[in-house]
PDB file of C-alpha atoms in Angstrom:
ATOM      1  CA  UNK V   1       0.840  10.202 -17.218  1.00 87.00           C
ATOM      2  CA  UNK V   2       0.396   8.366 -14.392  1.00 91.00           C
ATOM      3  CA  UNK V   3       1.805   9.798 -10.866  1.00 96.00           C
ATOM      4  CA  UNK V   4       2.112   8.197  -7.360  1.00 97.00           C
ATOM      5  CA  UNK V   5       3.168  10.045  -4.680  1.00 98.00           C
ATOM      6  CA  UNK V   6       3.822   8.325  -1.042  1.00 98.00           C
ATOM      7  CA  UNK V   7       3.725  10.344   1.964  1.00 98.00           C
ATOM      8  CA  UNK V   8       3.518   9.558   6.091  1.00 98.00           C
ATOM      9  CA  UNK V   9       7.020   7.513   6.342  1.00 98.00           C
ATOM     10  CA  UNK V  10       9.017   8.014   9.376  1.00 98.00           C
ATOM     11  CA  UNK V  11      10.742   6.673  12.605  1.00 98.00           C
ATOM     12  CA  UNK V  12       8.097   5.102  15.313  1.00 98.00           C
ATOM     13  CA  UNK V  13       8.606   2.785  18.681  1.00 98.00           C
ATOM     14  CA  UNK V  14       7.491  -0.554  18.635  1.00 98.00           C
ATOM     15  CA  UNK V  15       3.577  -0.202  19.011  1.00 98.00           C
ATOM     16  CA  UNK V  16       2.995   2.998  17.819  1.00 98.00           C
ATOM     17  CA  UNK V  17       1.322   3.948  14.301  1.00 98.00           C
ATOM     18  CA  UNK V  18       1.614   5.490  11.229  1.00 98.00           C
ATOM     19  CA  UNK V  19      -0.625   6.636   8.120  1.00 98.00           C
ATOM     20  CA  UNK V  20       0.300   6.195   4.804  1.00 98.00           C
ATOM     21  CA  UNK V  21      -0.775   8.465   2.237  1.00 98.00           C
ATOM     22  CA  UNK V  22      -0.248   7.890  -1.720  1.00 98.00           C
ATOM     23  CA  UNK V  23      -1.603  10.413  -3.968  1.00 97.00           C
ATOM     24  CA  UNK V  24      -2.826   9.227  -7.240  1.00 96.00           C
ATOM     25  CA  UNK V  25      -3.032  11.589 -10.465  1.00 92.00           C
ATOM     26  CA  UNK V  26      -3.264  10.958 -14.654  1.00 88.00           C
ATOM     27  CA  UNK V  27      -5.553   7.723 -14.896  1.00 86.00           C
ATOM     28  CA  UNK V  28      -9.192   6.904 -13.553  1.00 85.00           C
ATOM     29  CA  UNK V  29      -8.281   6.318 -10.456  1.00 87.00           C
ATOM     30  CA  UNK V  30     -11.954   5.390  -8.993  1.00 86.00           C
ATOM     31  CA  UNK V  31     -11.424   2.125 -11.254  1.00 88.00           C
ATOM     32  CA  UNK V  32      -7.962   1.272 -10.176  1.00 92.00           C
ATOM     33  CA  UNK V  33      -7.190  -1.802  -7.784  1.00 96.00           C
ATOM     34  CA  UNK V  34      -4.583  -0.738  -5.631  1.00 97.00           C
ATOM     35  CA  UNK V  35      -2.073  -2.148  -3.230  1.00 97.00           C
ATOM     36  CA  UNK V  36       0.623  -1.543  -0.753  1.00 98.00           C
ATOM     37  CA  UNK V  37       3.524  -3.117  -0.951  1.00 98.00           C
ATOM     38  CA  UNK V  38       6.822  -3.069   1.071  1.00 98.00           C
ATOM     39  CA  UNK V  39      10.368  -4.254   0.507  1.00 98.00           C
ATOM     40  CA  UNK V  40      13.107  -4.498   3.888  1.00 96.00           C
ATOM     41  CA  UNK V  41      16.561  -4.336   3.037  1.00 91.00           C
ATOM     42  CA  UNK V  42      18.272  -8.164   1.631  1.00 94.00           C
ATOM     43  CA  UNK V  43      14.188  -9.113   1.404  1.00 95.00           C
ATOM     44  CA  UNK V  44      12.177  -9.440  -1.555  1.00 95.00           C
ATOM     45  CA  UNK V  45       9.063  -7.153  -2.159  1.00 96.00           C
ATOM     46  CA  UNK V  46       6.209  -8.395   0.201  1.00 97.00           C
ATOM     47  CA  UNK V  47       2.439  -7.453  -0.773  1.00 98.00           C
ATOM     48  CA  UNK V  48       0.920  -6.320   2.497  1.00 98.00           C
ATOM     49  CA  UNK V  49      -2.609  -4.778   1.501  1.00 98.00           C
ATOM     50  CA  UNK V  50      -4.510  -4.600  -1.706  1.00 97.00           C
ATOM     51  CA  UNK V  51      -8.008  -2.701  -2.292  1.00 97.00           C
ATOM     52  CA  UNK V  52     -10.213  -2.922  -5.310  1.00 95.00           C
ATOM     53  CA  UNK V  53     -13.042  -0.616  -7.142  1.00 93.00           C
ATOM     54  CA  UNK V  54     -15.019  -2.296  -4.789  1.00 94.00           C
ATOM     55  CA  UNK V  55     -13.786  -1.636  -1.487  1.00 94.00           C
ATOM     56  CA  UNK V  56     -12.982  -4.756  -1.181  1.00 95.00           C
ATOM     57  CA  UNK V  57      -9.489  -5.436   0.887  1.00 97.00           C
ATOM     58  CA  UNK V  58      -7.260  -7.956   0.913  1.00 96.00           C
ATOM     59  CA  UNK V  59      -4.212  -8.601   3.649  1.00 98.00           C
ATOM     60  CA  UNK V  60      -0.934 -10.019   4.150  1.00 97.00           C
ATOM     61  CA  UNK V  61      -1.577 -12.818   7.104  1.00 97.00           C
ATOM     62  CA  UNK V  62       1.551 -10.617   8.623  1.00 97.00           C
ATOM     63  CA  UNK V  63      -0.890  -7.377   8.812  1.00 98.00           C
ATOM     64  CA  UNK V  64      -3.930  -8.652   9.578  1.00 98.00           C
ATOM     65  CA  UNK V  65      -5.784  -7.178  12.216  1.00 98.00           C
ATOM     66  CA  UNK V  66      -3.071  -4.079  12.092  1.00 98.00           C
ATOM     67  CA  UNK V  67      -3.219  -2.492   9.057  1.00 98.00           C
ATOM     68  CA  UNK V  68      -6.070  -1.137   7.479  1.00 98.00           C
ATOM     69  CA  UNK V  69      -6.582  -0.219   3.533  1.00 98.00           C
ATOM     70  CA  UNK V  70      -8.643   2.408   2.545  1.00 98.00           C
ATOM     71  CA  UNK V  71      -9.322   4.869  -0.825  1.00 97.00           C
ATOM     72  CA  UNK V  72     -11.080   8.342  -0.931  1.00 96.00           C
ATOM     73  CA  UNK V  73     -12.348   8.604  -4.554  1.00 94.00           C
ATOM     74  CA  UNK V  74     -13.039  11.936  -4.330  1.00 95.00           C
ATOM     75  CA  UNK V  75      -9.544  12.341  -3.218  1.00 96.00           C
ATOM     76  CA  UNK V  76      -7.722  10.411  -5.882  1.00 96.00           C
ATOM     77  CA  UNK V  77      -5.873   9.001  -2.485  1.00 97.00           C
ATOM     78  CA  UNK V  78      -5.013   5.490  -0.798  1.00 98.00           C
ATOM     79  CA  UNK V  79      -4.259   5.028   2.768  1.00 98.00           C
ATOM     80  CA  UNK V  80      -2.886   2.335   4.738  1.00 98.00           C
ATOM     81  CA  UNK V  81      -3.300   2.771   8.994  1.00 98.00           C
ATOM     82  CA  UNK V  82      -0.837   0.752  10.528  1.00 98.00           C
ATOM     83  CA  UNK V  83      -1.376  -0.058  14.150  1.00 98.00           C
ATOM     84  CA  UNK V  84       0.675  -2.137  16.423  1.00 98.00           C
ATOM     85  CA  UNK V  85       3.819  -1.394  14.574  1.00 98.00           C
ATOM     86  CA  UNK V  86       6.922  -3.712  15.525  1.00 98.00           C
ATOM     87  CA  UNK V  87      10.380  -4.405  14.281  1.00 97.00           C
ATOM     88  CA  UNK V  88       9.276  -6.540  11.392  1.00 97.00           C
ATOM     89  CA  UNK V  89       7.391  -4.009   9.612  1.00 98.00           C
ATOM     90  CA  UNK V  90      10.162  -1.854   8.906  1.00 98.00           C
ATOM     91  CA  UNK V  91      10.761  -1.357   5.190  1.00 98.00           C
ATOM     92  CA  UNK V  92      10.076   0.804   2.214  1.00 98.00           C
ATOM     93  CA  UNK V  93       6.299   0.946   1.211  1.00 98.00           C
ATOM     94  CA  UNK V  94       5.077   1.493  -2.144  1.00 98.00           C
ATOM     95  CA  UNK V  95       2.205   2.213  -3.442  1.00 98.00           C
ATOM     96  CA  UNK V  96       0.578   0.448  -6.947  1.00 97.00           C
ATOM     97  CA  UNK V  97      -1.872   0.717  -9.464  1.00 96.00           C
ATOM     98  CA  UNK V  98      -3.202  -1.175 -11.881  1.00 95.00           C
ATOM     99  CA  UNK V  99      -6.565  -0.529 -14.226  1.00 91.00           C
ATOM    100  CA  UNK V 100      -8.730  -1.956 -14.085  1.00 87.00           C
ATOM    101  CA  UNK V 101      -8.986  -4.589 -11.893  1.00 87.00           C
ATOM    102  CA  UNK V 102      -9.820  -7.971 -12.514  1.00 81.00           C
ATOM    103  CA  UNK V 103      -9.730 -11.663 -11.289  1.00 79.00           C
ATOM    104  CA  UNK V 104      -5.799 -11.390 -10.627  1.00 84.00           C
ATOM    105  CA  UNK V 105      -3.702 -11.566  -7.464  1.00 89.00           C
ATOM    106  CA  UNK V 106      -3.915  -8.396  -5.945  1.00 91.00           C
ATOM    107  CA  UNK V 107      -1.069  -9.103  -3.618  1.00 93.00           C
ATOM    108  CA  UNK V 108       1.108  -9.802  -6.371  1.00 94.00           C
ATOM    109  CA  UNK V 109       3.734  -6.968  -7.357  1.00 95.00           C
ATOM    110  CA  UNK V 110       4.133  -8.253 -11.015  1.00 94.00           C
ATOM    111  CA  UNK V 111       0.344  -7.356 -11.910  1.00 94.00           C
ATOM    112  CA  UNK V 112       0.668  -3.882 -11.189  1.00 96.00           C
ATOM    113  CA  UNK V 113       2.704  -1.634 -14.019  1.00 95.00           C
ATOM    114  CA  UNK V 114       1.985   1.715 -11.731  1.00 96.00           C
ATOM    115  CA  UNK V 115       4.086   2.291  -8.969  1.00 97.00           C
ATOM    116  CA  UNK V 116       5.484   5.489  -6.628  1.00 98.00           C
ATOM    117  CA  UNK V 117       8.804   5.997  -5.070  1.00 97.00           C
ATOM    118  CA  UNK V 118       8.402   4.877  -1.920  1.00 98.00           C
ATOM    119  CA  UNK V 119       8.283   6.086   1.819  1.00 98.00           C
ATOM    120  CA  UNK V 120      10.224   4.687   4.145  1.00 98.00           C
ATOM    121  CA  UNK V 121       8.938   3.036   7.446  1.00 98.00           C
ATOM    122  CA  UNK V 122      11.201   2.557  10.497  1.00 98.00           C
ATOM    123  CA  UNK V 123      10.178   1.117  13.921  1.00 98.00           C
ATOM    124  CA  UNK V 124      12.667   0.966  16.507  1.00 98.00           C
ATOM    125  CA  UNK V 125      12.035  -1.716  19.927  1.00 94.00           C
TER     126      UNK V 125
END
């Protein structure tokens, strides 16, 4: 069964940062392509950063520069570092999974069946 567990939500001033944490269990998660996603209240759910087998990373133009993907393997754990917070990135992020990955849009929420529960993010000007 597959599991995602968010962690490293929480209440920040404009500028600050935050790490996100999403623990993976119950599929081969070395072989997974992964993303972040977020979704602000009356908004639709926005892809923000996407990571493959690979190590290769992919970004929302609105996090570029900011945010930073990353996976420990050995961990069975995605991060995203999110510098420079401001207003706009407020929302609820989610973590995805889909395996394995392939020649699909990462940054899309529809190719992804695996999903947590979310951690909320709230920055404050």
């Amino acid at each position: 069964q597959v599991r995602l567990v968010e962690s490293g939500g929480g209440s920040v001033q404009a500028g600050e940062s935050l790490r996100l944490s999403c623990a993976a269990s119950g599929y081969a998660y070395s072989s997974a392509c992964m993303g972040w996603f977020r979704q602000a209240p009356g908004k639709g759910r926005e892809g923000v950063a996407s990571i493959d087998n690979f190590n290769s990373a992919r970004y929302a133009d609105s996090v570029k520069g900011r945010f930073t993907i990353s996976r420990d393997n050995a961990k069975n754990t995605l991060y995203l570092q999110m510098n420079s917070l401001t207003t706009e990135d407020t929302a609820q992020y989610y973590c995805a999974a889909r395996v394995p990955c392939g020649t699909w849009d990462t940054l899309a929420d529809y190719n992804y069946p695996y999903w947590g529960q979310g951690t909320q993010v709230t920055v404050s000007s």
